[in-house]
CSV table of C-alpha atoms in Angstrom, one decimal:
chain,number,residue,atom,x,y,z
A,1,UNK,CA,48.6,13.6,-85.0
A,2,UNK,CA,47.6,16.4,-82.3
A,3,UNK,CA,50.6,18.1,-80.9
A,4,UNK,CA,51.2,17.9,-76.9
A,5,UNK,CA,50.0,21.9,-76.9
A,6,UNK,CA,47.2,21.0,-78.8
A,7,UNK,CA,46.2,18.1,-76.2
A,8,UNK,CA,46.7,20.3,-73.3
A,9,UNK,CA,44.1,22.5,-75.0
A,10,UNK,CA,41.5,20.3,-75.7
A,11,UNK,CA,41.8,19.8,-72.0
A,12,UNK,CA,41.5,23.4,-71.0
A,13,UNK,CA,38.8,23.7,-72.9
A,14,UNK,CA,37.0,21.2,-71.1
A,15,UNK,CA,38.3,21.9,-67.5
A,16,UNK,CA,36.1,21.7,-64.3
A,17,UNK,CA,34.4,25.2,-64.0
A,18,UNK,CA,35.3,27.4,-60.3
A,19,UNK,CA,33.4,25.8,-57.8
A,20,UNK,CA,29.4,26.5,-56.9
A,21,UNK,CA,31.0,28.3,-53.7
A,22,UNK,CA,33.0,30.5,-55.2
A,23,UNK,CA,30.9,31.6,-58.1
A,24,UNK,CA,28.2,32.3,-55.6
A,25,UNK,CA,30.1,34.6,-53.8
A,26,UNK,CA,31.6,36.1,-56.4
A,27,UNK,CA,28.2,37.1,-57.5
A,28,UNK,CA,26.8,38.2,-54.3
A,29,UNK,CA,29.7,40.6,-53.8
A,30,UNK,CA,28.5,42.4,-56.8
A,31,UNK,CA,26.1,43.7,-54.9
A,32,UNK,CA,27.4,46.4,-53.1
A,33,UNK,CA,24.4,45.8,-50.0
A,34,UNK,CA,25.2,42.6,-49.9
A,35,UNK,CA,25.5,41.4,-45.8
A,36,UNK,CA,27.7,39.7,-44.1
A,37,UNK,CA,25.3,37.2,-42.8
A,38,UNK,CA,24.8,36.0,-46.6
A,39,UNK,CA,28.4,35.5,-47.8
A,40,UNK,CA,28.7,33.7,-44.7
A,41,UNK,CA,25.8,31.7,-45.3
A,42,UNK,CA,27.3,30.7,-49.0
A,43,UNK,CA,30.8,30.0,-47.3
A,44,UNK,CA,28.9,27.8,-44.8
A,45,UNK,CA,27.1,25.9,-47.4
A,46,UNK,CA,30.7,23.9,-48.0
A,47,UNK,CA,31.7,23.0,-44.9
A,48,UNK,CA,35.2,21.8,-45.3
A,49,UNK,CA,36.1,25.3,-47.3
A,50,UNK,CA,34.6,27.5,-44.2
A,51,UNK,CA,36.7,25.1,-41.6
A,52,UNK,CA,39.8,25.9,-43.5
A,53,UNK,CA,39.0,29.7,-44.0
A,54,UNK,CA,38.6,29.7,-40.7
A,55,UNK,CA,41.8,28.4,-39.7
A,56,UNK,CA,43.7,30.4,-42.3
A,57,UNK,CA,41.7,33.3,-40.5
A,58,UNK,CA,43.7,32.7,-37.2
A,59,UNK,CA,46.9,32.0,-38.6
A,60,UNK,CA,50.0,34.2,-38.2
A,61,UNK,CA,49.9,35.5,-41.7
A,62,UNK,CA,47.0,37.3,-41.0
A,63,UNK,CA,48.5,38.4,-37.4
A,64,UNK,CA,44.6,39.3,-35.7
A,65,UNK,CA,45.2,39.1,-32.1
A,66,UNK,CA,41.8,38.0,-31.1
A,67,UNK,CA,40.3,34.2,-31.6
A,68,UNK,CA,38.1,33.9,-35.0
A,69,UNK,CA,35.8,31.4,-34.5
A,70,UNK,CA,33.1,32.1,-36.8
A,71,UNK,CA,32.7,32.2,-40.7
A,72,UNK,CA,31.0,35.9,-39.8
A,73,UNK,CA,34.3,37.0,-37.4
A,74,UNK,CA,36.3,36.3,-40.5
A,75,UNK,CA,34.5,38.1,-42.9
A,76,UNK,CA,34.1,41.1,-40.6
A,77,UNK,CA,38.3,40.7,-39.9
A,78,UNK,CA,38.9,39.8,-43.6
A,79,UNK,CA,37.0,41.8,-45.6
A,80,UNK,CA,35.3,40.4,-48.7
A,81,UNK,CA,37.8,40.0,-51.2
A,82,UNK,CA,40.4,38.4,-49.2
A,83,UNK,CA,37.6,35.9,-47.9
A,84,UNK,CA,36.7,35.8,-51.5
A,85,UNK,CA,40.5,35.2,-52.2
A,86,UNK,CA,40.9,32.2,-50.0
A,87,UNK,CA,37.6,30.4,-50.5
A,88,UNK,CA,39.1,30.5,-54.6
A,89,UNK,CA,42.7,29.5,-53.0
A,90,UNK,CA,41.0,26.5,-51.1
A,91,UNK,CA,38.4,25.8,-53.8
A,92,UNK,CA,41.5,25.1,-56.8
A,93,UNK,CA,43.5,23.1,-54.3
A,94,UNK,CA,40.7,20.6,-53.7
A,95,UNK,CA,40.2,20.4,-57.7
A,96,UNK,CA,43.3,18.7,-57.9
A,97,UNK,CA,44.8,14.9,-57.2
A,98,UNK,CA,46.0,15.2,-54.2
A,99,UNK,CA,48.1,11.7,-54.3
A,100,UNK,CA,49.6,11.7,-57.6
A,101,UNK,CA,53.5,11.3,-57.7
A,102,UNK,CA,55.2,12.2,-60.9
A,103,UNK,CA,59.6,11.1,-60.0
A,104,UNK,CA,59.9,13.9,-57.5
A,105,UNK,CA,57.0,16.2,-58.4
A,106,UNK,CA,54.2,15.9,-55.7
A,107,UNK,CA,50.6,18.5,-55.5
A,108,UNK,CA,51.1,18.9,-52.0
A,109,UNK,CA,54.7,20.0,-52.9
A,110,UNK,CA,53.7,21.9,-55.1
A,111,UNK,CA,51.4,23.9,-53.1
A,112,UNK,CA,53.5,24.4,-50.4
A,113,UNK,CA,55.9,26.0,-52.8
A,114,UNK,CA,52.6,28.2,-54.2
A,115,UNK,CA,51.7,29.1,-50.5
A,116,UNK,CA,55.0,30.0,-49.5
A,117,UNK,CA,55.3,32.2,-52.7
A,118,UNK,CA,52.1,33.8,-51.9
A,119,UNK,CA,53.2,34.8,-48.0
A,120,UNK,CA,56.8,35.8,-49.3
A,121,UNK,CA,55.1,38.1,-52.1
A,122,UNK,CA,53.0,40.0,-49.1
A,123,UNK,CA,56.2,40.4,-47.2
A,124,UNK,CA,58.1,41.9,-50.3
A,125,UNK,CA,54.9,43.8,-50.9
A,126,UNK,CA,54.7,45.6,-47.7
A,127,UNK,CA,58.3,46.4,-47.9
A,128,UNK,CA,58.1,48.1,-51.4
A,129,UNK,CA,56.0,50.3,-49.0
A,130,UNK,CA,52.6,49.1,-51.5
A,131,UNK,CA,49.4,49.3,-49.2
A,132,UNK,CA,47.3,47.7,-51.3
A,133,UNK,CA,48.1,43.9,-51.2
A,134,UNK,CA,44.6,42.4,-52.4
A,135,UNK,CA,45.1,39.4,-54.4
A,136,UNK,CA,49.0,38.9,-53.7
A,137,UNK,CA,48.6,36.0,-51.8
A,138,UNK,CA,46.3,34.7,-54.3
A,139,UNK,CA,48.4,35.4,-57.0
A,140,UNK,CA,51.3,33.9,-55.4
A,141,UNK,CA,49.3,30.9,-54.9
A,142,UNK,CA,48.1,30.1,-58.4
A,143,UNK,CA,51.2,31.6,-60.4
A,144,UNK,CA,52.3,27.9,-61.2
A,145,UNK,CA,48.7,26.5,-61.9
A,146,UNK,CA,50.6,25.9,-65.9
A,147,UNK,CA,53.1,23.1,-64.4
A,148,UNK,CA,49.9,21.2,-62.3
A,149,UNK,CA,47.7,21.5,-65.7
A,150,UNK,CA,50.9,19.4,-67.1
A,151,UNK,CA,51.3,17.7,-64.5
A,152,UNK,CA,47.5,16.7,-64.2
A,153,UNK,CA,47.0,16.3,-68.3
A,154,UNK,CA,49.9,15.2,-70.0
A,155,UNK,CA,51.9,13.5,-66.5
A,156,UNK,CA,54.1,11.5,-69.3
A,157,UNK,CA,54.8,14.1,-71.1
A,158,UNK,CA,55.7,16.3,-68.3
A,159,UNK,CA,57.8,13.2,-66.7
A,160,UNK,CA,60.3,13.8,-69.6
A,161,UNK,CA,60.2,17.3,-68.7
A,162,UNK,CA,61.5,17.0,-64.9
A,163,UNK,CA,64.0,15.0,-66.1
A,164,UNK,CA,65.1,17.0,-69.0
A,165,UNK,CA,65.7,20.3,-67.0
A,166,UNK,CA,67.7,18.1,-63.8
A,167,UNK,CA,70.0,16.2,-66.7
A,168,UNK,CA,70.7,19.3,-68.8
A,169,UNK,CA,70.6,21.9,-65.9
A,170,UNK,CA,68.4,23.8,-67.6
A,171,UNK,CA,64.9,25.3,-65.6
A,172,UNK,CA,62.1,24.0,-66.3
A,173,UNK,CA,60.3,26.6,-68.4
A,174,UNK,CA,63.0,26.2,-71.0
A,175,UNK,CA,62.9,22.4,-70.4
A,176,UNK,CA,59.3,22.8,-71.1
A,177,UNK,CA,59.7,24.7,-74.3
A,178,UNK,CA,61.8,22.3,-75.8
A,179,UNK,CA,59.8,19.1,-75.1
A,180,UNK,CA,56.1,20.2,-75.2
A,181,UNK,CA,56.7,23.4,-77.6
A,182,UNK,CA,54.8,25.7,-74.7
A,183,UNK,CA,55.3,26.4,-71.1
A,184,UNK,CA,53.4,26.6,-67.9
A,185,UNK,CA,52.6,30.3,-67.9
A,186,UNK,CA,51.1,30.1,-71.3
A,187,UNK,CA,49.3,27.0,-70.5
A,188,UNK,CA,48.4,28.9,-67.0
A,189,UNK,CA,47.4,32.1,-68.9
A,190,UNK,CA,44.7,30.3,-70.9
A,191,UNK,CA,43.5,28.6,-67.4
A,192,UNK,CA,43.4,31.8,-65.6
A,193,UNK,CA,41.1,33.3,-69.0
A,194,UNK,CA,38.9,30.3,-68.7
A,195,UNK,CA,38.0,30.6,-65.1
A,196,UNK,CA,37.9,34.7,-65.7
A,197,UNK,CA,40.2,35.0,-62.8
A,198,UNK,CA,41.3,39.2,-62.1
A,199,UNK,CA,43.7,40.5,-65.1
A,200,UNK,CA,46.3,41.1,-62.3
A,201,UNK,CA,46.3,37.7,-61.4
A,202,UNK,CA,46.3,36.8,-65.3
A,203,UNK,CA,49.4,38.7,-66.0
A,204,UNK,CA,51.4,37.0,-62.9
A,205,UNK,CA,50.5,33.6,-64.1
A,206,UNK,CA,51.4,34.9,-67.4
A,207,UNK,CA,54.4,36.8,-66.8
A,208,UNK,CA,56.0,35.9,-63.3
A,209,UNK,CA,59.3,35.0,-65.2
A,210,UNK,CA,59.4,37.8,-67.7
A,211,UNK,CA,57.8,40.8,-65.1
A,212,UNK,CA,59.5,43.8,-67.8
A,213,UNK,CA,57.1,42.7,-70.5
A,214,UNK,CA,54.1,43.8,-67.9
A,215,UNK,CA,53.8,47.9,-68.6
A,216,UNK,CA,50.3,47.9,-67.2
A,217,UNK,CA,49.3,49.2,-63.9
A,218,UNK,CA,50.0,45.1,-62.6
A,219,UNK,CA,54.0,45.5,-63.3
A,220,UNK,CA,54.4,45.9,-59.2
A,221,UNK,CA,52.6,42.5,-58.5
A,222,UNK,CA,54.2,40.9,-61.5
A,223,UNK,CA,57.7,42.2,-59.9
A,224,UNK,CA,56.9,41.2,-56.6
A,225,UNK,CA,55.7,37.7,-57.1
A,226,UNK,CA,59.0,37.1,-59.8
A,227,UNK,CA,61.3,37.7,-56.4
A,228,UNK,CA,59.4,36.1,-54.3
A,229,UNK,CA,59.2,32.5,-56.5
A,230,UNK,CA,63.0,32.8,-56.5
A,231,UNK,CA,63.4,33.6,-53.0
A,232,UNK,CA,61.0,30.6,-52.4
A,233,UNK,CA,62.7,28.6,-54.4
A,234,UNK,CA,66.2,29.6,-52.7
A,235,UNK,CA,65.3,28.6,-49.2
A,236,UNK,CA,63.6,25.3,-51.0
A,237,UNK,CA,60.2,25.7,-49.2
A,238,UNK,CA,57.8,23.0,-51.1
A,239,UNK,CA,58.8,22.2,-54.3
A,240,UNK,CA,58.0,23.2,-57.6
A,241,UNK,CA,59.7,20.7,-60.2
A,242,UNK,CA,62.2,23.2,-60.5
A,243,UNK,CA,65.8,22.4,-58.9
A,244,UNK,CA,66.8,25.5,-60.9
A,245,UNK,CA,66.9,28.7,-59.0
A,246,UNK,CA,65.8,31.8,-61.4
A,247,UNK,CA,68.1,34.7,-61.6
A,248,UNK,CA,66.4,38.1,-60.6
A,249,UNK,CA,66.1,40.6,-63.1
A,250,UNK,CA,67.9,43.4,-62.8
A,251,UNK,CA,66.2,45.9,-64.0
A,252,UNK,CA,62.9,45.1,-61.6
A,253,UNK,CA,65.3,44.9,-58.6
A,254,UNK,CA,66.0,48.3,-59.6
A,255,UNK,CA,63.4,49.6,-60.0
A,256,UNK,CA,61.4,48.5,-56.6
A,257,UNK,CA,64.4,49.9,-55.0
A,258,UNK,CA,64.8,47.4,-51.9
A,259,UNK,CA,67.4,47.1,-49.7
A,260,UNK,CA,70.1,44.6,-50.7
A,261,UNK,CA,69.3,42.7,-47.5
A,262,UNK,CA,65.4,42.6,-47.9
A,263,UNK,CA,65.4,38.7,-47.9
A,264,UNK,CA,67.6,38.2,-44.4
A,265,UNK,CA,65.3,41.3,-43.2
A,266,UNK,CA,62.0,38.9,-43.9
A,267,UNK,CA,63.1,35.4,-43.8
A,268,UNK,CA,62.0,34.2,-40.2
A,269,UNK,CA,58.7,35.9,-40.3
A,270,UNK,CA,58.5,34.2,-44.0
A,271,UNK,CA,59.1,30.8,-42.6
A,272,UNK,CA,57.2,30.5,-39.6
A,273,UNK,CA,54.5,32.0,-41.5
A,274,UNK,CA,54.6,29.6,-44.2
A,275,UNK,CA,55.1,26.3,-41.7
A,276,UNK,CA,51.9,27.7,-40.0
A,277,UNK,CA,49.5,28.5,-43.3
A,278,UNK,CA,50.7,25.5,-45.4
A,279,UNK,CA,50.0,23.5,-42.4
A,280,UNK,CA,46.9,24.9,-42.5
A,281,UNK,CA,46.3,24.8,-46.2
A,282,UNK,CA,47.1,21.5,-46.6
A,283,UNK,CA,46.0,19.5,-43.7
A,284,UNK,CA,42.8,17.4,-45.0
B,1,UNK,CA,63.5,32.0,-35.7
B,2,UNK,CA,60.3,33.6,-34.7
B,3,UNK,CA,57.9,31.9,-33.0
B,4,UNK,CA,54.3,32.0,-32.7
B,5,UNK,CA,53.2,31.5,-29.4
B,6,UNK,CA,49.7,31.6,-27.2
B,7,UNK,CA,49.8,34.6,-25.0
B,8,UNK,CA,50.0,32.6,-22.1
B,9,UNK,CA,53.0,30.5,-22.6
B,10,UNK,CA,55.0,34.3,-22.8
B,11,UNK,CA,57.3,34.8,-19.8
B,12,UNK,CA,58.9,37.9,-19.2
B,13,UNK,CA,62.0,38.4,-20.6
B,14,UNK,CA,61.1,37.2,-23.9
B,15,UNK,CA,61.1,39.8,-27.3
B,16,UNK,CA,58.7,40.6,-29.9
B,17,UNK,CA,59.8,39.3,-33.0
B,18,UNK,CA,57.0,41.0,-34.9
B,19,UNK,CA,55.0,44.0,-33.9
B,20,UNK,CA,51.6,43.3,-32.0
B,21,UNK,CA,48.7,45.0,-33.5
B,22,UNK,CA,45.0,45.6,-32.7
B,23,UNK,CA,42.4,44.9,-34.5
B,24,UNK,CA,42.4,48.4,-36.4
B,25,UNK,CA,45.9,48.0,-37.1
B,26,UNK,CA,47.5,50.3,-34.7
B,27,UNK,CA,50.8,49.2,-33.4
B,28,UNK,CA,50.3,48.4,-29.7
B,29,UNK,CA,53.9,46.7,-29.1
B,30,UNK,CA,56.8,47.3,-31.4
B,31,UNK,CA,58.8,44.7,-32.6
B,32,UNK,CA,62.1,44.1,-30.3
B,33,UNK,CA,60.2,44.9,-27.0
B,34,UNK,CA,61.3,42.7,-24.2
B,35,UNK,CA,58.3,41.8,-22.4
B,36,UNK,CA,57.7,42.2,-19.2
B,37,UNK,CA,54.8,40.9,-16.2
B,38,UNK,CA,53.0,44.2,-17.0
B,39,UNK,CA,52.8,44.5,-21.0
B,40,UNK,CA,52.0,40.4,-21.4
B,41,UNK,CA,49.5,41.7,-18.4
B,42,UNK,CA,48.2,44.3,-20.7
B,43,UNK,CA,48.1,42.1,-23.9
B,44,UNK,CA,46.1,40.2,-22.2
B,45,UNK,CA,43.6,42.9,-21.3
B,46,UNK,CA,43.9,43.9,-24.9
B,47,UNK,CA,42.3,40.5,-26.2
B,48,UNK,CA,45.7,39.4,-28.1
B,49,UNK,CA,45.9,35.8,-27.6
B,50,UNK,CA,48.9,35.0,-29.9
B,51,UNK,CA,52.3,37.0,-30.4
B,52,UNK,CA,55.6,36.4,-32.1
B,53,UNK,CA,58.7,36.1,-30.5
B,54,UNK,CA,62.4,35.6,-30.6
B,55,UNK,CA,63.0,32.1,-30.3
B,56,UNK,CA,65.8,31.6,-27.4
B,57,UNK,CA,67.8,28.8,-28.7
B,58,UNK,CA,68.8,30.7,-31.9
B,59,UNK,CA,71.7,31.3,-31.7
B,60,UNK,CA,73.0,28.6,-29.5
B,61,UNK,CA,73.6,26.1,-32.5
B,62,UNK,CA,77.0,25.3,-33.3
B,63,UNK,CA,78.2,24.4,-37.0
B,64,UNK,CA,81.0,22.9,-38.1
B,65,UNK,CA,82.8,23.5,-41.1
B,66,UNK,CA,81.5,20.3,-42.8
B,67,UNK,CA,78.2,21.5,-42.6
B,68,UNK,CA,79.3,24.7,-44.1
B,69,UNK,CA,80.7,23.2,-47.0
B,70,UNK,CA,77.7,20.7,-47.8
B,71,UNK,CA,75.3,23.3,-47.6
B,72,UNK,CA,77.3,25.9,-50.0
B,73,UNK,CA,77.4,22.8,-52.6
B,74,UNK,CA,74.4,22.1,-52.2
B,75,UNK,CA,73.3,25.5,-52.7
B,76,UNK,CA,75.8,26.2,-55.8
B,77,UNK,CA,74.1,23.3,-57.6
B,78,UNK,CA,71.1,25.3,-57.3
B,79,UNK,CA,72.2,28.4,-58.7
B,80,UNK,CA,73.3,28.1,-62.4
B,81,UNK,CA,74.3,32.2,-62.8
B,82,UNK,CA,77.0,33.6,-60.7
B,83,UNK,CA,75.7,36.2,-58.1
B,84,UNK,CA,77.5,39.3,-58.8
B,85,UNK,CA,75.7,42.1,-57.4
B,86,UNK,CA,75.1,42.4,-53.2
B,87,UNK,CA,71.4,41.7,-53.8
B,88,UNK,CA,72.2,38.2,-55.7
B,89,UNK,CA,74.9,37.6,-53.2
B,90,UNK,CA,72.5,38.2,-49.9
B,91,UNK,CA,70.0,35.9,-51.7
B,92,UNK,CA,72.6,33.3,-52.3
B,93,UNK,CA,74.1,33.5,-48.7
B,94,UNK,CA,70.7,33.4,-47.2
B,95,UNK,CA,70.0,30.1,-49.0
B,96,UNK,CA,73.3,28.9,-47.7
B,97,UNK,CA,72.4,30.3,-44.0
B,98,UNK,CA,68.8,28.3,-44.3
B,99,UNK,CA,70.2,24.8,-45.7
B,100,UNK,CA,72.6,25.4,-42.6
B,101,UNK,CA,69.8,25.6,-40.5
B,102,UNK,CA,67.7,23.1,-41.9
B,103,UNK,CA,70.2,20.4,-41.4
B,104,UNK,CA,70.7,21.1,-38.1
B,105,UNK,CA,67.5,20.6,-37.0
């Protein structure tokens, strides 16, 4: 009889490729000569993913201070990869049941809780002083994907997960590891190496709860997104099956060096910026 | 709490709650500056339609100790480790200070 990990494989082996969209631009951005007027053009050719990076494009967590009303103004506000970024964002959300209700685990929960993750991690990430915060929104955004492959594949498995972790206090990734054998950031890993997503995006799915195992040049986005899921998961924005609040390790607090008070110093901007984006995000 | 507000629903005497930038990402306002007739004037000129500031009402709830107490047990179920150092117990108070907020609402 096949094991529960080896039924979640069999699935990821056969799961929906990235959509047309994204592929498209993915490979026209290989070309460094590439215009705008032709990214724009693939963007446009989905309609309902261009209407929602246009939105996202005038929300507060970008911060622009003048309307964007066209799929061009955003790219030429954007830049590529962050257009890039949320067209994938958008895209993975839509790939998903929307509907499904597992006891208290619900998608649109769950992405809230993913969104909010991914504005807290470019909070933290400015304040660690890093300029370079390509892909942390994205990253923040997918680090779950494991829990919704569970939760998608194997719902009554999973359903005896949820309920594990709440009677035995336990979080969910150990809950996970004692009822399926594997948990969602393995499970996620393999996703993120099937739809050849960027390695520093594979090693926060991978290792968002163990960030000191990272020694690559990824460790800071690791570190950032592990404090940022438990600072997420402290203020209970969306919900992410977990009623367990992760402790922070010690040693990466250290070693980013932040002020005690960093959360209290980000929290409004963090929450008006997630109520505005996840409405955003989320609205059909 | 911030808010995000068009540029014309600003009335003087109101504070930034977040710096206002340009498009190049130069700091044209800093955050804390209490606006007045001639800098919304002059936001305007610049083009900035939206701007965050400090919401007014903040800090006029009132909680009782009741509300205190539910939201620390609340929070304490949440947390199954201890916070020992001051950056666990800022996170820990913060959640407190939120599910304060939240119920008040």
């Amino acid at each position: 009889m096949a094991s529960v990990a080896d039924k979640i494989l069999a699935h990821i082996n056969n799961l929906p490729t990235l959509p047309t969209v994204y592929s498209a631009i993915s490979e026209a951005m290989q070309n460094p000569l590439v215009t705008t007027d032709e990214i724009a053009r693939i963007i446009s050719s989905d309609q309902s993913t261009a209407f929602k990076v246009i939105k996202v494009a005038n929300s507060a967590y970008y911060g622009f201070t003048t309307k964007i009303d066209t799929i061009s103004n955003a790219i030429f506000y954007l830049v590529f990869n962050e257009i890039k970024n949320l067209v994938l964002a958008v895209s993975i959300m839509n790939m998903f049941s929307k509907n499904k209700l597992l006891l208290k685990f619900k998608p649109v929960d769950f992405w809230a809780h993913s969104i909010a993750v991914g504005v807290a991690s470019r909070l933290i990430g400015e304040s660690v002083g890093n300029i370079n915060l390509d892909n942390y929104f994205l990253a923040g955004v997918l680090h779950d994907i494991g829990k919704l492959i569970f939760f998608e594949y194997i719902s009554d498995e999973y359903a005896n997960v949820l309920t594990y972790s709440e009677e035995s206090a336990v979080e969910i990734r150990e809950a996970e590891l004692k009822i399926l054998g594997i948990n969602h950031q393995t499970i996620g890993g393999l996703v993120a190496d099937q739809w050849k997503l960027p390695s520093n995006i594979k090693n926060v799915i991978r290792y968002h709860h163990n960030p000191n195992i990272v020694t690559s040049a990824d460790k800071l986005m690791v570190s950032v997104i592990h404090l940022a899921d438990i600072l997420v998961k402290s203020l209970c924005l969306g919900y992410s099956g977990d009623n367990f609040v992760p402790r922070p390790d010690k040693e990466i607090v250290a070693n980013l060096k932040l002020p005690d008070d960093i959360f209290h110093k980000i929290y409004n901007i963090l929450v008006a910026e997630f109520q505005q984006t996840s409405a955003m995000l989320l609205s059909n | 709490m911030a808010e995000y507000v068009g540029i014309d629903a600003v009335t003087p005497g109101q504070k930034l709650a977040k710096p206002v930038y340009n498009k190049f990402k130069q700091v044209l306002l800093q955050e804390g500056v209490e606006l007045d007739e001639k800098n919304i004037k002059l936001l305007k000129i610049w083009g900035v339609t939206m701007v965050y500031i400090e919401s007014i009402n903040e800090n006029k709830v009132v909680f009782t100790e009741d509300d205190i107490e539910d939201a620390k047990k609340y929070v304490r179920q949440m947390f199954l480790w201890e916070p020992i150092t001051l950056f666990e117990k800022s996170l820990f108070n913060l959640a407190i200070e939120h599910q304060i907020k939240i119920r008040n609402k």
